[in-house]
Amino acid sequence: MAIVRMEKNELLLEVNLEDIETIIKEAVNNIEQYKEEIAVIYEKMPKFEYKYFCFYAYSTYHLLEKALNFSCDEVGHFRLIAPEPFYYAFFGIISTLYHEHCAE
């Protein structure tokens, strides 16, 4: 389960592979709401070697916010702390959702 904490005016979001299921459920249940976000993540994330992708810079944090029940409103950004396999699993899900719902 994701852990959200503040540290020196920075919101830290600590996740594990188990959190992928929660993210998938939110995305699938609200696919129309997240289509644009999914497309941007699909396009940009590989350029940042997956684990260095900045969700906030591309306004692609709404899915994570909703799925993992946190808000960046107070500090304006967050830092994702995750095991390396999380990033690849996350991108795999994004890629699948992109090809099923976003690609033309």
PDB file of C-alpha atoms in Angstrom, residues 24 28 31 38 42 89-103:
ATOM      1  CA  ILE A  24      -5.023  -0.223 -13.090  1.00  0.00           C
ATOM      2  CA  VAL A  28      -9.842   1.131 -16.407  1.00  0.00           C
ATOM      3  CA  ILE A  31     -10.526   5.446 -19.000  1.00  0.00           C
ATOM      4  CA  ILE A  38      -2.039   7.843 -20.660  1.00  0.00           C
ATOM      5  CA  TYR A  42       3.223   6.422 -23.165  1.00  0.00           C
ATOM      6  CA  ALA A  89       5.363  -2.669 -14.764  1.00  0.00           C
ATOM      7  CA  PHE A  90       3.633   0.718 -14.678  1.00  0.00           C
ATOM      8  CA  PHE A  91       4.773   1.489 -18.219  1.00  0.00           C
ATOM      9  CA  GLY A  92       3.624  -1.944 -19.378  1.00  0.00           C
ATOM     10  CA  ILE A  93       0.134  -1.172 -18.100  1.00  0.00           C
ATOM     11  CA  ILE A  94       0.201   2.296 -19.656  1.00  0.00           C
ATOM     12  CA  SER A  95       1.316   0.779 -22.963  1.00  0.00           C
ATOM     13  CA  THR A  96      -1.525  -1.747 -22.889  1.00  0.00           C
ATOM     14  CA  LEU A  97      -4.106   0.925 -22.026  1.00  0.00           C
ATOM     15  CA  TYR A  98      -2.710   3.195 -24.736  1.00  0.00           C
ATOM     16  CA  HIS A  99      -2.998   0.539 -27.437  1.00  0.00           C
ATOM     17  CA  GLU A 100      -6.457  -0.563 -26.290  1.00  0.00           C
ATOM     18  CA  HIS A 101      -8.024   2.872 -25.788  1.00  0.00           C
ATOM     19  CA  CYS A 102      -5.899   5.722 -27.134  1.00  0.00           C
ATOM     20  CA  ALA A 103      -4.068   4.693 -30.305  1.00  0.00           C
TER      21      ALA A 103
END
